[in-house]
JSON list of C-alpha atoms in Angstrom, two decimals:
[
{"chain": "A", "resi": 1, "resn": "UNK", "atom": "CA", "xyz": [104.28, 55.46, 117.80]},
{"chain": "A", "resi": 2, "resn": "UNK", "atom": "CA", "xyz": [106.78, 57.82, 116.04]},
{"chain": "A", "resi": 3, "resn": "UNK", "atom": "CA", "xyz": [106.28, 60.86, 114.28]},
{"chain": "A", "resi": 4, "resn": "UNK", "atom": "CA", "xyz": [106.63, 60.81, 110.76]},
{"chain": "A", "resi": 5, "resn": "UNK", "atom": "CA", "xyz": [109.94, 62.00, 109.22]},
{"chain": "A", "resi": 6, "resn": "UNK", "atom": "CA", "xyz": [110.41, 65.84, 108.02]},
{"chain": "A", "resi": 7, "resn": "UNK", "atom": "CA", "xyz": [110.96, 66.00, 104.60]},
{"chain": "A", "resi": 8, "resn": "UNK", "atom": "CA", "xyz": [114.39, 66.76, 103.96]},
{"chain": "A", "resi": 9, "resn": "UNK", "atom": "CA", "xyz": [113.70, 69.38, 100.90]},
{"chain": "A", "resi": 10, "resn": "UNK", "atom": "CA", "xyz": [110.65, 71.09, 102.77]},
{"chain": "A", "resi": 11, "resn": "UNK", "atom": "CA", "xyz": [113.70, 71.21, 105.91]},
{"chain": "A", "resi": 12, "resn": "UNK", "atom": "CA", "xyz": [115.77, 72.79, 103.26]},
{"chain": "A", "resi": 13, "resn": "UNK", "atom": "CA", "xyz": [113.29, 75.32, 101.89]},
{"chain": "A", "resi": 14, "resn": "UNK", "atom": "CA", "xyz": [113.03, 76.03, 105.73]},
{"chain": "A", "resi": 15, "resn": "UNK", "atom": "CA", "xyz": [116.67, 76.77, 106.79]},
{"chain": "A", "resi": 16, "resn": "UNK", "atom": "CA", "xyz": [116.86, 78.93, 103.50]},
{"chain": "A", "resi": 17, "resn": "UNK", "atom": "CA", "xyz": [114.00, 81.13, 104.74]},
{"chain": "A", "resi": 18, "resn": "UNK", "atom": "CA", "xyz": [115.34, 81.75, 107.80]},
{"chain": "A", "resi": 19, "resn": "UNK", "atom": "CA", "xyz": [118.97, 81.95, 106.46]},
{"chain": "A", "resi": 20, "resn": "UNK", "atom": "CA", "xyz": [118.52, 84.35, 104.29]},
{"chain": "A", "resi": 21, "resn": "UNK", "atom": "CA", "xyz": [116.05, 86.19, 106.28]},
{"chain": "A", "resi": 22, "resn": "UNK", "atom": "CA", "xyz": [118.59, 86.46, 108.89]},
{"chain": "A", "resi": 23, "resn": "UNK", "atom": "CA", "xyz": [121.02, 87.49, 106.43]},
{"chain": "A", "resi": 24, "resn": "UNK", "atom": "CA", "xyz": [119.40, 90.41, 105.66]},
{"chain": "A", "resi": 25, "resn": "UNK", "atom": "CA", "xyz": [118.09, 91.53, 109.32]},
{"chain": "A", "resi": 26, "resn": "UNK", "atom": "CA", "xyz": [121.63, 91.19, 110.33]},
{"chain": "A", "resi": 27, "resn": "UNK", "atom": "CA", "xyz": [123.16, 93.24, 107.18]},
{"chain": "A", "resi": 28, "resn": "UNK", "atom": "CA", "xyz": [120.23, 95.99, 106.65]},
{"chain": "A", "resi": 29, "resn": "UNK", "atom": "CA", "xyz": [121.68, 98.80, 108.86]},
{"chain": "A", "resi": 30, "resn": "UNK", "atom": "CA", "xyz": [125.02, 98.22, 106.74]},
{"chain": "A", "resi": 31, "resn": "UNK", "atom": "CA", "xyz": [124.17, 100.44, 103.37]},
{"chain": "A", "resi": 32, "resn": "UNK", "atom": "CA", "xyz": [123.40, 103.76, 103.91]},
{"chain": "A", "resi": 33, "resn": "UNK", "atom": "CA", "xyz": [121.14, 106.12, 103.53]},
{"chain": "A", "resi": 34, "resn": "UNK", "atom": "CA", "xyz": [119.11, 103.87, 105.61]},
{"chain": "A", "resi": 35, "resn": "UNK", "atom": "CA", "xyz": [115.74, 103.60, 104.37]},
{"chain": "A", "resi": 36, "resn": "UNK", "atom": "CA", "xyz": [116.29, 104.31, 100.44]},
{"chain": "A", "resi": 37, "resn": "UNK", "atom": "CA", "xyz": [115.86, 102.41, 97.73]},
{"chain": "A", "resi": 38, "resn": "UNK", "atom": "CA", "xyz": [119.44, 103.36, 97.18]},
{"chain": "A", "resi": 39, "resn": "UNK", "atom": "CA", "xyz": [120.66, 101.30, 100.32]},
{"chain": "A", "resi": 40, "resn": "UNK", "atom": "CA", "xyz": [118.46, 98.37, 98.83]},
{"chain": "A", "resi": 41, "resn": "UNK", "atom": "CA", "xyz": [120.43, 98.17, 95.53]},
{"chain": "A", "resi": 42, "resn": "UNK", "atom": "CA", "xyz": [123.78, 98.30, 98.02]},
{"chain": "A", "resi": 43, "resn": "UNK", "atom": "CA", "xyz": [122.56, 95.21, 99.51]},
{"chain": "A", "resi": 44, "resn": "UNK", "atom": "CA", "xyz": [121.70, 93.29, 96.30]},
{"chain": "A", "resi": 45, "resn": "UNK", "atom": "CA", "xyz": [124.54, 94.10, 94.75]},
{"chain": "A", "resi": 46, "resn": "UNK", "atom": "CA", "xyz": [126.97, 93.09, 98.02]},
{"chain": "A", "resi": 47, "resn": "UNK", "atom": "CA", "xyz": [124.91, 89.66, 97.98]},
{"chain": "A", "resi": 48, "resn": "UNK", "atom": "CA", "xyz": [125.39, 89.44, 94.37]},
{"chain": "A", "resi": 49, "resn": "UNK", "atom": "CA", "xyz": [129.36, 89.74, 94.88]},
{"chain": "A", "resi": 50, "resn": "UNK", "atom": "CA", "xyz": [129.38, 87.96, 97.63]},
{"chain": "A", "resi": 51, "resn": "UNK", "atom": "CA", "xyz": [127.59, 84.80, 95.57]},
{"chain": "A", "resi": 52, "resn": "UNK", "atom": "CA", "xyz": [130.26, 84.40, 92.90]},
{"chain": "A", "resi": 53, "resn": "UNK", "atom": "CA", "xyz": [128.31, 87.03, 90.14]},
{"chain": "A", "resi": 54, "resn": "UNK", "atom": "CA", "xyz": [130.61, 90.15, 88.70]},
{"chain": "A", "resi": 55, "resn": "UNK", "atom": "CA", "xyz": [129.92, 93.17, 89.62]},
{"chain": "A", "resi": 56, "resn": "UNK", "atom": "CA", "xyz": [129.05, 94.38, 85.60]},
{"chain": "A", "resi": 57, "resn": "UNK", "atom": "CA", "xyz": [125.35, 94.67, 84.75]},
{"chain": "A", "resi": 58, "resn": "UNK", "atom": "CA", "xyz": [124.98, 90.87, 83.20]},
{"chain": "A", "resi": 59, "resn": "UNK", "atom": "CA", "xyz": [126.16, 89.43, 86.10]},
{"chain": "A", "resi": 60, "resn": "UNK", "atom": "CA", "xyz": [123.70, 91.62, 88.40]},
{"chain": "A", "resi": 61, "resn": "UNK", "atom": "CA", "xyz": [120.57, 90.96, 86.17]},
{"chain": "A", "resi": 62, "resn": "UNK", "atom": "CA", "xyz": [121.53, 87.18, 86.51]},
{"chain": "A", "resi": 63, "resn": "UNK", "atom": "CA", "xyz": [121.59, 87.13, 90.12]},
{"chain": "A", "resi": 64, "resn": "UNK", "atom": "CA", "xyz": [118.21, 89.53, 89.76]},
{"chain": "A", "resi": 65, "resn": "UNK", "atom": "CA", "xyz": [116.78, 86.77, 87.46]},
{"chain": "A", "resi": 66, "resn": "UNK", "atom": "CA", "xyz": [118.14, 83.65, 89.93]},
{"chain": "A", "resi": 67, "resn": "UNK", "atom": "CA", "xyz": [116.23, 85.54, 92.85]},
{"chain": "A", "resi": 68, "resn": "UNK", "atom": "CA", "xyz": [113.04, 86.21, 91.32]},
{"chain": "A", "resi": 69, "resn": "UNK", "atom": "CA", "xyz": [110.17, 88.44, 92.29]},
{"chain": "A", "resi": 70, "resn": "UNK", "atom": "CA", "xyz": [109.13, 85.95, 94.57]},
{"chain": "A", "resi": 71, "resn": "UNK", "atom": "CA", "xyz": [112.34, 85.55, 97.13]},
{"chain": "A", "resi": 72, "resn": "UNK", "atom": "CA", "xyz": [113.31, 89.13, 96.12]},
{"chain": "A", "resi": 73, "resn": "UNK", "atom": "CA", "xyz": [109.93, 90.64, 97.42]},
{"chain": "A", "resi": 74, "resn": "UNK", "atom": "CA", "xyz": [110.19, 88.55, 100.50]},
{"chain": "A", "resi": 75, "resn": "UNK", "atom": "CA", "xyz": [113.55, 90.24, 100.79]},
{"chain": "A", "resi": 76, "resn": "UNK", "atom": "CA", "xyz": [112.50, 93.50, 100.54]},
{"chain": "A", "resi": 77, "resn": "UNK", "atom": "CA", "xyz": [109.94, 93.53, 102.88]},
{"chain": "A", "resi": 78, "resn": "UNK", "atom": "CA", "xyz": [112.42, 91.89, 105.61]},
{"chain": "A", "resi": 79, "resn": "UNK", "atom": "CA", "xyz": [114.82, 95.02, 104.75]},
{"chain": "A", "resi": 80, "resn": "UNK", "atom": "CA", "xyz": [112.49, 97.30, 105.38]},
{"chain": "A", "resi": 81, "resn": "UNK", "atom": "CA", "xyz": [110.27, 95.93, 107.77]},
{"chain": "A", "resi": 82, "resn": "UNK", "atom": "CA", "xyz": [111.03, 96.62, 111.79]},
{"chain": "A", "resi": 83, "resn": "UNK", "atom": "CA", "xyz": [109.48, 94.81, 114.56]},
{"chain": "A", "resi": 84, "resn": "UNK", "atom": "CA", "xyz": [109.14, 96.92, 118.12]},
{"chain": "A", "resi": 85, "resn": "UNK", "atom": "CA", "xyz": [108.10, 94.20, 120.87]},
{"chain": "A", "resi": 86, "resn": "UNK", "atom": "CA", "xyz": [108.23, 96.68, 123.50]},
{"chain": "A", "resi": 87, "resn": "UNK", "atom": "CA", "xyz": [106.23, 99.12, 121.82]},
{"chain": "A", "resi": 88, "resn": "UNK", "atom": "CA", "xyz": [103.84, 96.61, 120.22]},
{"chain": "A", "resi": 89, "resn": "UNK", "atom": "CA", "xyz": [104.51, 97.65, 116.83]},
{"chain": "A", "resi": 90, "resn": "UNK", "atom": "CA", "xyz": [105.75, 96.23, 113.15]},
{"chain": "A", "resi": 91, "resn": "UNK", "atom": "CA", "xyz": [106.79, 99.24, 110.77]},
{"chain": "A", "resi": 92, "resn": "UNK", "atom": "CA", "xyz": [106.32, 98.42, 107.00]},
{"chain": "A", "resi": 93, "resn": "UNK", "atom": "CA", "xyz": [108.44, 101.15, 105.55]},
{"chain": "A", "resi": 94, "resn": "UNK", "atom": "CA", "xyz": [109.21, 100.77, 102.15]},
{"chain": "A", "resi": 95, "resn": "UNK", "atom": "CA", "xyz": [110.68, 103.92, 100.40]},
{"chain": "A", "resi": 96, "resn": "UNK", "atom": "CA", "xyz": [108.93, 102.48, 97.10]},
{"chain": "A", "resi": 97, "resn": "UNK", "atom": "CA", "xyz": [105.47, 103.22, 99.13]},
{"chain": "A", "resi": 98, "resn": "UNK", "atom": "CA", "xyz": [103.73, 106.34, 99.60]},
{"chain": "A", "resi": 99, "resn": "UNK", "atom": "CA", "xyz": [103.53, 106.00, 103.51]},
{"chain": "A", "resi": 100, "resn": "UNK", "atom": "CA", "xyz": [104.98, 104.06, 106.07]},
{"chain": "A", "resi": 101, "resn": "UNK", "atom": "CA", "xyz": [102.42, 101.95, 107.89]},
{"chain": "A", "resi": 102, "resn": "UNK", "atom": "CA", "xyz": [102.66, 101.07, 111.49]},
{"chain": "A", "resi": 103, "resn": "UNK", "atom": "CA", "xyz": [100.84, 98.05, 112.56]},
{"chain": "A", "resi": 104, "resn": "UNK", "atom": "CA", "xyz": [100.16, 96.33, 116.15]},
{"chain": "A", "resi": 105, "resn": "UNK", "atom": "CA", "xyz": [101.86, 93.05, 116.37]},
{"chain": "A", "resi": 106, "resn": "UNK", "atom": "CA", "xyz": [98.55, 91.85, 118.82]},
{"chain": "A", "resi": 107, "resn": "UNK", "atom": "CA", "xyz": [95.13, 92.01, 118.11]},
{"chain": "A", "resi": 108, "resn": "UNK", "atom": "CA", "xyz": [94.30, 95.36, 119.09]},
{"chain": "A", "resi": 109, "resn": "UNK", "atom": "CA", "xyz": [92.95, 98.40, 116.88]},
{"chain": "A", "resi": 110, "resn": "UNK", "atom": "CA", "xyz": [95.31, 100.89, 114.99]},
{"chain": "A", "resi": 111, "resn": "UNK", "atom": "CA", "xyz": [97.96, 101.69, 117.43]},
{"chain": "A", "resi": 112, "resn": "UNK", "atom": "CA", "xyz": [98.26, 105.38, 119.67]},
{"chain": "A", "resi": 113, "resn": "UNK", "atom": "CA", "xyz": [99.99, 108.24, 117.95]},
{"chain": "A", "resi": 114, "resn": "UNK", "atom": "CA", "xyz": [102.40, 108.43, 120.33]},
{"chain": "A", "resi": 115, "resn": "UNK", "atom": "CA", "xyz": [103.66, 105.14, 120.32]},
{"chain": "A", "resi": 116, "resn": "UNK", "atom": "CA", "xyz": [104.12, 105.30, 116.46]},
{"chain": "A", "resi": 117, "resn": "UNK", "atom": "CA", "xyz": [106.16, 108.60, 116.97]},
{"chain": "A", "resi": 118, "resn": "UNK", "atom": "CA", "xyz": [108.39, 106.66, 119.09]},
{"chain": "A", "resi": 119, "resn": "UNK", "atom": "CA", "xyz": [108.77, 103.88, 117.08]},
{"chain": "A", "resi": 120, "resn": "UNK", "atom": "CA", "xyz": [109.56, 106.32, 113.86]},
{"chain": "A", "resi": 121, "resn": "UNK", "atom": "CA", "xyz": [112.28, 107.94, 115.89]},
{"chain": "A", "resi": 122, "resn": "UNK", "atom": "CA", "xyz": [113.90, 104.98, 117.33]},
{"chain": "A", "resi": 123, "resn": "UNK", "atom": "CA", "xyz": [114.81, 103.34, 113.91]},
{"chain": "A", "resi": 124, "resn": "UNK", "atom": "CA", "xyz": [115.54, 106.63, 112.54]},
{"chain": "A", "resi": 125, "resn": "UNK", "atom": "CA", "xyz": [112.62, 107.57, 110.18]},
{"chain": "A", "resi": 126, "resn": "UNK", "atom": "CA", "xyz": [111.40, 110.55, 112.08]},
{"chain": "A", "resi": 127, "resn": "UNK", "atom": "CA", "xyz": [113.22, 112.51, 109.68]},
{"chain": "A", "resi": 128, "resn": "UNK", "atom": "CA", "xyz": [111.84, 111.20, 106.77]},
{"chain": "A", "resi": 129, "resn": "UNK", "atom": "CA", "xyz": [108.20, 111.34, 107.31]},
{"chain": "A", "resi": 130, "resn": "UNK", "atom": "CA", "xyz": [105.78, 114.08, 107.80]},
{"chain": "A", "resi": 131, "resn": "UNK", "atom": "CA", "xyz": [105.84, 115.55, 110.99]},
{"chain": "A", "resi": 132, "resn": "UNK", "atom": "CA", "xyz": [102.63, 117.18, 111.62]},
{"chain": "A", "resi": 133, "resn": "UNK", "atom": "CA", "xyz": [100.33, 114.53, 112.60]},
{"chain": "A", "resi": 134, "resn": "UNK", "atom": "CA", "xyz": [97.02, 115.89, 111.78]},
{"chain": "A", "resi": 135, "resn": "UNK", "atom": "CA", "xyz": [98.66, 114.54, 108.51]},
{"chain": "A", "resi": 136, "resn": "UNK", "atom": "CA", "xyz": [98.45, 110.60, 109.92]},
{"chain": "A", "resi": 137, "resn": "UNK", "atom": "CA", "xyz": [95.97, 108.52, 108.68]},
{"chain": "A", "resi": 138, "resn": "UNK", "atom": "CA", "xyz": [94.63, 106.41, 111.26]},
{"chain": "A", "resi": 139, "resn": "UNK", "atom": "CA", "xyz": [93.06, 103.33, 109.85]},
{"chain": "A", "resi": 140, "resn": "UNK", "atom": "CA", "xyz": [90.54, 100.37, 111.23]},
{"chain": "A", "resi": 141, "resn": "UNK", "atom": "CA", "xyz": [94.53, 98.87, 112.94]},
{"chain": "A", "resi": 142, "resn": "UNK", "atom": "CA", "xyz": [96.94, 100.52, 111.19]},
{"chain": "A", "resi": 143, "resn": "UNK", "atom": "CA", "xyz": [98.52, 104.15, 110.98]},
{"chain": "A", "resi": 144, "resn": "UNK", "atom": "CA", "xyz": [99.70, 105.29, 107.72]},
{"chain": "A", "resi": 145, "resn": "UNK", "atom": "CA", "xyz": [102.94, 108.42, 108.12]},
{"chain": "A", "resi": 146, "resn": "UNK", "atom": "CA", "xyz": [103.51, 109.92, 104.24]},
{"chain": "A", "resi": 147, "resn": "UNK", "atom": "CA", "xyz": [106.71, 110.00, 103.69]},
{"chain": "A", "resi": 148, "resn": "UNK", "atom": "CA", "xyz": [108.25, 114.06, 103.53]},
{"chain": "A", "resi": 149, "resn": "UNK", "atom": "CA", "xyz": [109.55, 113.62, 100.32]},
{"chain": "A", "resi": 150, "resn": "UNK", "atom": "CA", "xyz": [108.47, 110.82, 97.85]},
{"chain": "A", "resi": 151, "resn": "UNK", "atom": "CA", "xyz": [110.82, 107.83, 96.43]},
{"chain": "A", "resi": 152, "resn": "UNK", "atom": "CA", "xyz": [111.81, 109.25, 93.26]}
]
């Protein structure tokens, strides 16, 4: 007995989740500063270019509008989302956010200060969070860093 056959759009919607997820692991170091919401509009407006739009505000609110909230938020939180295997960690560190939140990729309960700090300073956020730790918020699994100075 065979299996049934995929659906060829649900294998479309597919490869365009992981193409353009891809697309924007493999471009999100690109636009500097790294980690702003500056760097974000870089990218959006290099995809925009690099689909056909202008580069004037019409053509960037059409691309905007052809994205929409849904495929744009999923965007976003690829771009600044960071996955640490070795440490055991996922960072969710959106500039639009008050804090960064580190999260265990396993089961487990929030993970150990230490291991957060390392995370923080191997993708270069170290910088831009608070420092002092008494200042972490450890949660039931998660550890929220403020950021040192707010997304304006």
């Amino acid at each position: 007995m065979s299996s049934p056959s995929p659906d060829p759009a649900a294998l479309q919607a597919t490869l365009f989740d992981f193409a353009i997820g891809e697309l924007v692991r493999q471009h999100r170091e690109s636009f500097q500063p790294l980690w702003s919401a500056e760097a974000w509009a870089k990218l959006l407006i290099w995809l925009s270019l690099n689909c056909g739009c202008s580069g004037d505000r019409q053509g960037l609110e059409a691309f905007a509008a052809a994205l929409g909230p849904v495929l744009t938020g999923r965007m976003r939180r690829i771009y600044f989302e960071r996955v640490l295997d070795d440490l055991d960690l996922q960072l969710l560190a959106d500039p639009a956010e008050q804090q960064v939140l580190a999260l265990p990729l396993g089961p487990s309960g929030a993970p150990p200060l230490e291991a957060v700090a390392a995370a923080l300073e191997r993708v270069g956020l170290a910088g831009h969070v608070v420092a002092d730790r008494s200042r972490w918020q450890g949660l039931e699994s998660v550890v929220a860093v403020p950021w040192s100075q707010p997304c304006a």
